[in-house]
Amino acid sequence: MNPHDPILDQPQSIDVEELDGASTYLLANPEIRFHADAQTDLHGLYWPWADGLYARSLRMGMTLYQTGGHADELAAMVNRYYPGYQETIYGSETLIVSKRLAVPFKSADDRAVLWTYECQAEGDTLVRFDIEIDW
């Protein structure tokens, strides 16, 4: 096996349909830790420095609104696992959204959880974000 094979530098990609619904991915740094599910939602946000659970879950859902008032849920297609973050790619006929969940390391934001979204759309698109927090 070639140790410089570029495939080793690629993230692990798994179709969401192939994932077990109960499986999670641990994301952590010395200040914070939690598990992310197949939808890249957060579960069991724990602060070791405070020795306590801060939130049981934090979920962020997306709904696509099209012309004529028709609403569609975006379907999760692929999960990608990186050493510092997890990414889920959602899609519909006119929109692709990449949802990333990360834990900063050795920065001013070490006690933070960051979601970033990257969208590719055909034409004007309205996306609604629904956030549900279970304290």
Backbone as a ProteinNet text record, in pm:
[ID]
protein_1_A
[PRIMARY]
MNPHDPILDQPQSIDVEELDGASTYLLANPEIRFHADAQTDLHGLYWPWADGLYARSLRMGMTLYQTGGHADELAAMVNRYYPGYQETIYGSETLIVSKRLAVPFKSADDRAVLWTYECQAEGDTLVRFDIEIDW
[TERTIARY]
83.7	0	88.1	60	135	88.4	176.4	133.6	97.9	134.7	104	-13.3	-89.2	-206.5	-308.5	-352	-443.3	-578.7	-617.3	-745	-745.5	-630.3	-622.5	-656.2	-640.1	-670	-816.3	-894.7	-1034.7	-1120.5	-1229.5	-1317.3	-1394.3	-1439.4	-1524.5	-1662.9	-1715.1	-1847.8	-1939.8	-2058.9	-2155.6	-2292.6	-2364.4	-2502.1	-2584.7	-2669	-2749.9	-2839.3	-2888.5	-2975.8	-2903.7	-2770.8	-2693.5	-2658.1	-2676.9	-2641.4	-2748.4	-2704.6	-2796.1	-2854.2	-2984.9	-3049.7	-3000.6	-2943.7	-2896.6	-2747.3	-2676.4	-2532.1	-2502.4	-2396.7	-2354.4	-2203.8	-2157	-2016	-1970.9	-1867.9	-1818.7	-1736.8	-1771.4	-1692.6	-1656.2	-1528.3	-1485.7	-1356.1	-1333	-1204.5	-1193.6	-1086.6	-1077.1	-1187.3	-1258.2	-1358.3	-1503	-1528.6	-1666.1	-1668	-1779	-1793.5	-1942.1	-1972.7	-2109.4	-2105	-2219.5	-2233.2	-2320.8	-2289.5	-2369.6	-2434.7	-2562.6	-2633.9	-2621.9	-2696	-2688	-2739.4	-2817.4	-2866.8	-2775.9	-2660.9	-2567.4	-2634.1	-2714.6	-2772.2	-2695.8	-2697.1	-2616.1	-2694.3	-2626.3	-2687.4	-2588.6	-2635.8	-2553.4	-2438.8	-2467.8	-2363.5	-2313.2	-2189.4	-2130.5	-2011.5	-2005.3	-1892.6	-1808.7	-1691.9	-1608	-1562.6	-1536.1	-1488.5	-1596.1	-1723.6	-1833.7	-1887.1	-1834.6	-1876.2	-2028	-2083.5	-2227.7	-2276.1	-2396.4	-2463.7	-2529.2	-2499.9	-2557.1	-2688.4	-2692.6	-2815.5	-2823.7	-2945.7	-2964.6	-2960	-3018.8	-3012.3	-3037.3	-2987.3	-3009	-3024.9	-3143.7	-3174.2	-3206	-3156	-3180	-3237.6	-3365.1	-3431.3	-3444	-3455	-3466.3	-3587.1	-3661.1	-3774.3	-3755.8	-3772.3	-3758	-3895.4	-3911.2	-4036.9	-4018.5	-4104.5	-4096.4	-4210.2	-4205.2	-4309.2	-4445.1	-4545	-4678.8	-4706.2	-4611.6	-4631.5	-4610.6	-4557.8	-4533.9	-4408	-4417.1	-4303	-4254.6	-4123.4	-4061.4	-3954	-3947.8	-3837.7	-3715	-3601.3	-3478.4	-3438	-3403.9	-3366.4	-3215.8	-3177.2	-3036.2	-2988	-2875	-2825.8	-2696.9	-2596.7	-2464.3	-2409.9	-2344.6	-2269.3	-2121.5	-2046.2	-1901.7	-1840.1	-1742.8	-1680.6	-1535.6	-1503.5	-1368.6	-1317	-1186.8	-1136.1	-1193.7	-1221.5	-1268.3	-1413.2	-1481.1	-1621.9	-1694.7	-1826.6	-1912.7	-1994.4	-2022.4	-2098.5	-2209.3	-2328.8	-2438.2	-2480.5	-2496.9	-2538.3	-2684.1	-2764.6	-2909.3	-2937.5	-3048.6	-3080.1	-3226.1	-3260.6	-3391.2	-3365.1	-3470.7	-3452.4	-3381.2	-3399.7	-3345.6	-3243.1	-3212.6	-3124.9	-3039.5	-2912.1	-2821.3	-2764.2	-2773.4	-2723.5	-2623.6	-2509.1	-2407.7	-2412.5	-2444.9	-2456.3	-2337.5	-2253.4	-2133.4	-2143	-2102.3	-2100.9	-1958.3	-1902.4	-1761.5	-1740.9	-1629.3	-1584.6	-1447.9	-1436	-1305.4	-1203.5	-1077.4	-970.7	-859.7	-818.2	-712.4	-743.1	-861.6	-901.3	-980.9	-1023.6	-1106.8	-1246	-1282.8	-1415.8	-1416.9	-1324.7	-1316	-1439.7	-1519.2	-1642.2	-1765	-1744	-1853.6	-1874.3	-1993.7	-2027	-2065.7	-2009.9	-2033.7	-2102.6	-2211.4	-2275.3	-2247.5	-2211.1	-2199.4	-2282.5	-2341.7	-2425.4	-2371.7	-2366.1	-2326.9	-2438.1	-2490.7	-2605.5	-2570.5	-2627.6	-2622.3	-2764.9	-2814	-2954.4	-2968.2	-3077.8	-3115	-3222.8	-3187.6	-3284.4	-3308.5	-3410.6	-3445.9	-3505.3	-3458.3	-3501.9	-3518.7	-3621.4	-3645.7	-3634.7	-3546	-3526.2	-3556.9	-3638.9	-3673.8	-3595	-3534	-3460.4	-3542.8	-3567.3	-3637.1	-3537.5	-3527.4	-3430.4	-3505.8	-3470.4	-3533.5	-3425.1	-3434.5	-3336	-3403.6	-3345.1	-3392.4	-3291	-3325.2	-3234	-3238.7
-118.2	0	124.5	217.1	340.9	438.7	480.7	572.2	712	742.6	874.2	866.9	760.2	742.5	852.2	932.2	1042.4	997.9	871.7	825.7	830.6	820	827.4	967.5	1068.1	1205.4	1241.6	1151.5	1179.1	1145.5	1220.3	1188.9	1060	1000.1	882.5	931.5	884.2	922.9	802	819.9	711.8	765.1	690.6	728.5	724.8	825.3	834.5	711.9	657.6	539.2	417.1	412.9	299.2	310.6	427.5	448.5	393.9	341.5	299.2	426.5	430.3	549.2	588.4	495.6	524	557.1	544.5	568.8	718.4	750.4	889.3	899.3	1022.9	1052	1148.9	1114.8	1198.5	1314.7	1435.9	1555.9	1617.4	1653.9	1702.4	1781.2	1861	1922.8	1923.4	1975.4	1969.8	2047.1	2138.1	2222.6	2177.3	2091.4	2056.9	1922.1	1848.2	1724.7	1693.7	1626.1	1587.1	1485	1429.7	1335.9	1398.6	1370.5	1417.3	1296.4	1310.6	1199.8	1208.2	1123.6	1117.4	1244.5	1326.1	1452.5	1569.6	1541.7	1640.2	1730.5	1669.8	1738.6	1696	1780.8	1762.9	1690.8	1599.5	1526.8	1518.1	1545.2	1529.8	1628.5	1757.9	1861.1	1869.2	1829	1819.9	1913.7	1988.8	2077.1	2016.6	1958.1	1899.8	2003.5	2124.8	2228.3	2266.5	2248.1	2274.3	2144.2	2030.3	1897.6	1881.6	1917.1	1903.4	1902.3	1848.3	1845.6	1981.2	2044.5	2175.9	2163.3	2076.3	2056.1	1910	1855.2	1716.6	1703	1799.5	1794.7	1932.4	1950.6	2071.3	2027.1	2049.5	2003.9	2122.7	2116.4	2222.1	2159.3	2185.2	2132.8	2239.9	2197.1	2289.5	2252.2	2353.9	2335.1	2428.3	2376.6	2453.1	2499.4	2630.7	2686.7	2725.2	2673.7	2701.2	2794.3	2842.2	2932	2864.3	2941.2	2886.7	2839.7	2861.4	2825.3	2678.9	2600.4	2457.2	2438.7	2358.1	2335.1	2191.4	2173.4	2041.1	2030.8	1914.7	1887	1851.5	1897.7	1858.6	1721	1632.1	1495.4	1484.9	1422.9	1397.5	1287.8	1312.3	1215.8	1148	1225.7	1170.4	1233.3	1150.7	1201.2	1186.8	1289.4	1285.7	1313.5	1230.3	1239.9	1284.2	1397.9	1453.6	1447.2	1461.6	1458.9	1569.5	1687.3	1798.2	1835.9	1776.1	1811	1701.3	1712.9	1621.2	1704.7	1647.5	1717.2	1626	1680.9	1610.4	1692.3	1626.2	1694	1661.3	1767.4	1756.8	1799.8	1752.9	1793.6	1782.1	1855.8	1848.1	1871	1888.6	1909.3	2040	2143	2275.5	2326.9	2251.8	2302.9	2191.6	2221.9	2133.4	2214.3	2157.6	2225.4	2134.7	2190.4	2120.7	2176.9	2091.4	2131.5	2073.4	2160.9	2116.8	2153.2	2061.5	2080.5	2059.8	2162	2157.4	2202.3	2157.5	2199.9	2265.1	2395.2	2461	2402.6	2413.1	2362.3	2465.8	2495.3	2593.2	2727.7	2778.8	2910.8	2980.4	3101.6	3174.3	3113.1	3025.6	2965.6	2820.3	2780.2	2640.8	2591.9	2680.9	2640.8	2659.1	2664.8	2688.3	2567.7	2562.4	2464.5	2546.6	2511.7	2591	2508.1	2561.4	2505.8	2601.4	2547.6	2628.5	2562.3	2644.6	2596.8	2653.1	2568.3	2611.2	2566.5	2660.4	2631	2650.9	2564.7	2579.2	2569	2677.2	2680.6	2720.9	2674.3	2716.3	2822.2	2946.8	3055.6	3098	3181.9	3230.4	3117.8	3106	2998.2	3052.3	3007.9	3044.4	2918.3	2921.5	2807.4	2852.4	2773.9	2804.3	2710.5	2766.5	2688.2	2680.3	2559.1	2535.8	2481.6	2548.4	2509.1	2462.4	2343.3	2285.1	2250.2	2309.3	2285	2215.2	2103.7	2031.7	2054.8	2143.9	2175.9	2065.6
0	0	0	-85.1	-95.7	12.1	107.6	214.1	162.3	39.8	-18.6	-116	-108	-192.8	-158.4	-256.2	-226	-170.5	-189.5	-135.7	16.1	81	226.1	277.2	193.1	232	210.7	156.8	128	249.6	269.8	382.5	356.9	464.6	452.3	412.3	300.3	252	256.4	316.3	329.6	291	207.6	175	302.3	321.9	443	458.2	347.6	352.6	408.9	398.1	446.2	593.6	653.7	793.6	886.1	997.6	1102.6	1166	1186.9	1241.5	1379	1454	1589	1593.7	1483	1485.2	1495.7	1567.8	1585	1565.2	1551.8	1527.4	1635.6	1711.5	1820.4	1765.2	1809.1	1780	1914.4	1932.7	2063.8	2054	2156.2	2184.7	2337.2	2398.2	2544.7	2618.8	2552	2617.1	2596.3	2498.4	2463	2391.4	2407.4	2330.1	2312	2200.5	2167.9	2056.6	2023	1911.9	1805.2	1680.5	1567.4	1502.4	1466.3	1402.7	1251	1181	1035	967.2	1037.4	982.5	1019.8	1080.3	1130.8	1234.3	1320	1434.3	1558.6	1660.5	1779.8	1889.4	1961.9	2073.3	2189	2309.9	2429.8	2438.8	2427.2	2435.6	2579.8	2602	2735.4	2745.5	2856.1	2883.7	2995.1	2965.9	3071.4	3174.3	3132.2	3224.9	3326.9	3293.9	3387.6	3447.4	3400.6	3443.8	3437.6	3320.4	3307.9	3164.7	3149.1	3019.7	2996.7	2883.9	2853.2	2776.2	2677.7	2599.2	2557.2	2560.3	2517.9	2366.3	2294.5	2147.7	2088.2	1969.3	1890.9	1746.4	1691.5	1555.9	1467.7	1346	1249	1122.7	1096.8	978.2	871.5	747.3	635.1	550.5	507.4	417.6	298.6	180.6	56.6	11.1	-9.1	-58.7	-204.1	-288.1	-430.7	-471.2	-592.6	-641.2	-632.6	-598.7	-582.8	-441.3	-348.4	-209.1	-177.8	-271.9	-250.7	-165.5	-58.8	29.8	17.8	15.8	9.7	116.5	181.7	272.2	187.6	228.2	160	209.7	118.5	153.5	177.1	289.5	317	223.5	156.4	58.7	102.1	144.6	174.2	302	384.6	499.7	469.3	509.2	493.4	630	667.4	798.5	783.5	843.1	844.4	987.8	1010.2	1147.9	1237.2	1184.6	1268.1	1251.3	1155.3	1135.4	1059.4	1059.6	985.2	887.6	772.1	668.5	616.7	600.8	536.1	415.3	302.2	180.2	155.6	146.4	123.1	-19.5	-74.9	-210.2	-246	-349.9	-414.5	-562.9	-639.8	-783.9	-815.5	-731.9	-764.7	-664.8	-559.9	-455.1	-396.1	-371.9	-299.8	-183.6	-62	58	126.9	160.7	238.1	379.9	477.5	617.7	693.5	749.6	820.2	967.1	1052.2	1196.9	1244.5	1311.8	1350.1	1494	1550	1682.2	1662.9	1689.2	1675	1774.7	1739.8	1825.3	1833.6	1956.6	1984.6	1919.6	1950.6	1901.8	2011.6	1985.2	2081.5	2092.4	1998	1994.8	2042	2127.5	2170.6	2243.9	2302	2371.7	2283.8	2153.2	2058.7	1968	1911.1	1807.9	1685.2	1570.3	1449.4	1341.4	1288.2	1169.1	1054.6	941.5	820.4	711.2	629	519.5	388.8	289.4	155.2	60.8	-16.2	-102.5	-249.5	-332.5	-477.6	-526.8	-588.5	-628.7	-774.2	-833.6	-968.4	-953.8	-976.9	-966.9	-823.4	-803.4	-670.5	-587.8	-465.1	-378.3	-237	-168.3	-30	54.5	154.4	243.1	385.3	453.2	592.2	682.8	788	886	1014.1	1060.6	1186.3	1287.1	1402.6	1503.9	1628.1	1676.1	1793.9	1894.6	2014.8	2119.8	2236.6	2281.8	2398.9	2510	2604	2713.7	2817.5
[MASK]
+++++++++++++++++++++++++++++++++++++++++++++++++++++++++++++++++++++++++++++++++++++++++++++++++++++++++++++++++++++++++++++++++++++++

